[in-house]
Amino acid sequence: MGQAMTYDNLERRLKMFTLDTTSNIAELMCHPGYPSDTFIGGCGTGRPDEFSCSFDRQHEFDLLFSEEFRQLLTKYNIHLGTYADVDQCYI
């Protein structure tokens, strides 16, 4: 999502997830982290790609680890999980 990941956009999506009665699982794809150095290998082999070096990663990291994001999760009663948790829902 990069710079498009704002609190307002996240809140709209989280609200939409909670209104969807067909599923209790939703995925929010993001790539938070620190920008890679352009001369140090990124994910995989070779040089890091453009996004790996982007400050969008730092933006996502900062937003997802913020108190405001935690408050949004609480407001919409959303619990974060892993794919292992998804497996448990269907056993």
Short mmCIF file of C-alpha atoms in Angstrom, two decimals:
data_model
loop_
_atom_site.label_atom_id
_atom_site.label_comp_id
_atom_site.label_asym_id
_atom_site.label_seq_id
_atom_site.Cartn_x
_atom_site.Cartn_y
_atom_site.Cartn_z
CA MET A 1 0.00 0.00 0.00
CA GLY A 2 2.92 2.33 0.58
CA GLN A 3 2.05 5.99 1.03
CA ALA A 4 -1.59 5.16 0.19
CA MET A 5 -1.73 3.39 3.55
CA THR A 6 -3.29 6.09 5.70
CA TYR A 7 -5.38 5.84 8.85
CA ASP A 8 -8.48 6.89 6.90
CA ASN A 9 -7.89 4.26 4.20
CA LEU A 10 -7.18 1.59 6.79
CA GLU A 11 -10.29 2.46 8.76
CA ARG A 12 -12.44 2.24 5.61
CA ARG A 13 -11.02 -1.23 4.89
CA LEU A 14 -11.34 -2.45 8.46
CA LYS A 15 -14.95 -1.27 8.59
CA MET A 16 -15.62 -3.02 5.29
CA PHE A 17 -14.12 -6.26 6.65
CA THR A 18 -16.40 -6.16 9.68
CA LEU A 19 -19.51 -5.60 7.53
CA ASP A 20 -18.76 -8.66 5.37
CA THR A 21 -20.81 -11.45 6.92
CA THR A 22 -19.63 -14.08 4.42
CA SER A 23 -16.23 -14.56 6.05
CA ASN A 24 -14.51 -13.93 9.34
CA ILE A 25 -11.05 -13.83 7.75
CA ALA A 26 -9.48 -11.04 5.71
CA GLU A 27 -5.94 -10.43 4.51
CA LEU A 28 -4.23 -7.06 4.57
CA MET A 29 -1.16 -7.28 2.36
CA CYS A 30 1.75 -5.02 3.20
CA HIS A 31 5.53 -5.08 3.28
CA PRO A 32 6.62 -3.11 6.34
CA GLY A 33 10.29 -2.75 7.09
CA TYR A 34 13.29 -0.56 6.72
CA PRO A 35 14.50 0.62 3.31
CA SER A 36 17.32 -1.55 1.99
CA ASP A 37 20.67 -0.08 1.08
CA THR A 38 20.94 -0.01 -2.72
CA PHE A 39 24.33 -1.74 -2.63
CA ILE A 40 23.47 -4.51 -0.18
CA GLY A 41 21.50 -7.52 -1.40
CA GLY A 42 17.76 -7.48 -0.90
CA CYS A 43 15.35 -10.39 -0.75
CA GLY A 44 16.69 -13.25 -2.79
CA THR A 45 19.74 -12.70 -4.94
CA GLY A 46 21.29 -9.68 -6.53
CA ARG A 47 20.53 -6.09 -5.69
CA PRO A 48 17.36 -5.05 -3.89
CA ASP A 49 14.45 -3.97 -6.07
CA GLU A 50 13.02 -0.46 -6.11
CA PHE A 51 10.36 -1.15 -3.48
CA SER A 52 12.90 -2.73 -1.12
CA CYS A 53 14.77 0.57 -1.14
CA SER A 54 11.60 2.65 -0.83
CA PHE A 55 10.70 4.69 2.22
CA ASP A 56 7.16 3.33 1.72
CA ARG A 57 8.30 0.30 3.72
CA GLN A 58 9.22 2.54 6.66
CA HIS A 59 5.88 4.36 6.32
CA GLU A 60 3.97 1.06 6.53
CA PHE A 61 6.10 -0.10 9.46
CA ASP A 62 5.51 3.11 11.42
CA LEU A 63 1.78 3.05 10.78
CA LEU A 64 1.27 -0.63 11.61
CA PHE A 65 3.21 -0.33 14.87
CA SER A 66 1.41 2.83 15.96
CA GLU A 67 -1.00 3.22 18.85
CA GLU A 68 -3.57 4.65 16.43
CA PHE A 69 -3.58 1.41 14.42
CA ARG A 70 -4.02 -0.62 17.61
CA GLN A 71 -6.99 1.57 18.47
CA LEU A 72 -8.54 0.88 15.06
CA LEU A 73 -8.15 -2.86 15.61
CA THR A 74 -9.84 -2.55 19.00
CA LYS A 75 -12.61 -0.31 17.64
CA TYR A 76 -13.56 -2.90 15.01
CA ASN A 77 -12.85 -5.94 17.23
CA ILE A 78 -10.22 -7.24 14.81
CA HIS A 79 -7.66 -9.77 15.95
CA LEU A 80 -4.41 -10.24 14.06
CA GLY A 81 -3.29 -13.76 13.29
CA THR A 82 -1.12 -15.94 11.12
CA TYR A 83 -1.86 -18.53 8.47
CA ALA A 84 -1.58 -21.14 11.23
CA ASP A 85 -4.55 -19.45 12.90
CA VAL A 86 -6.52 -19.66 9.66
CA ASP A 87 -5.87 -23.42 9.52
CA GLN A 88 -7.30 -23.74 13.03
CA CYS A 89 -10.55 -22.09 11.91
CA TYR A 90 -11.25 -24.91 9.46
CA ILE A 91 -10.29 -27.97 11.49
#
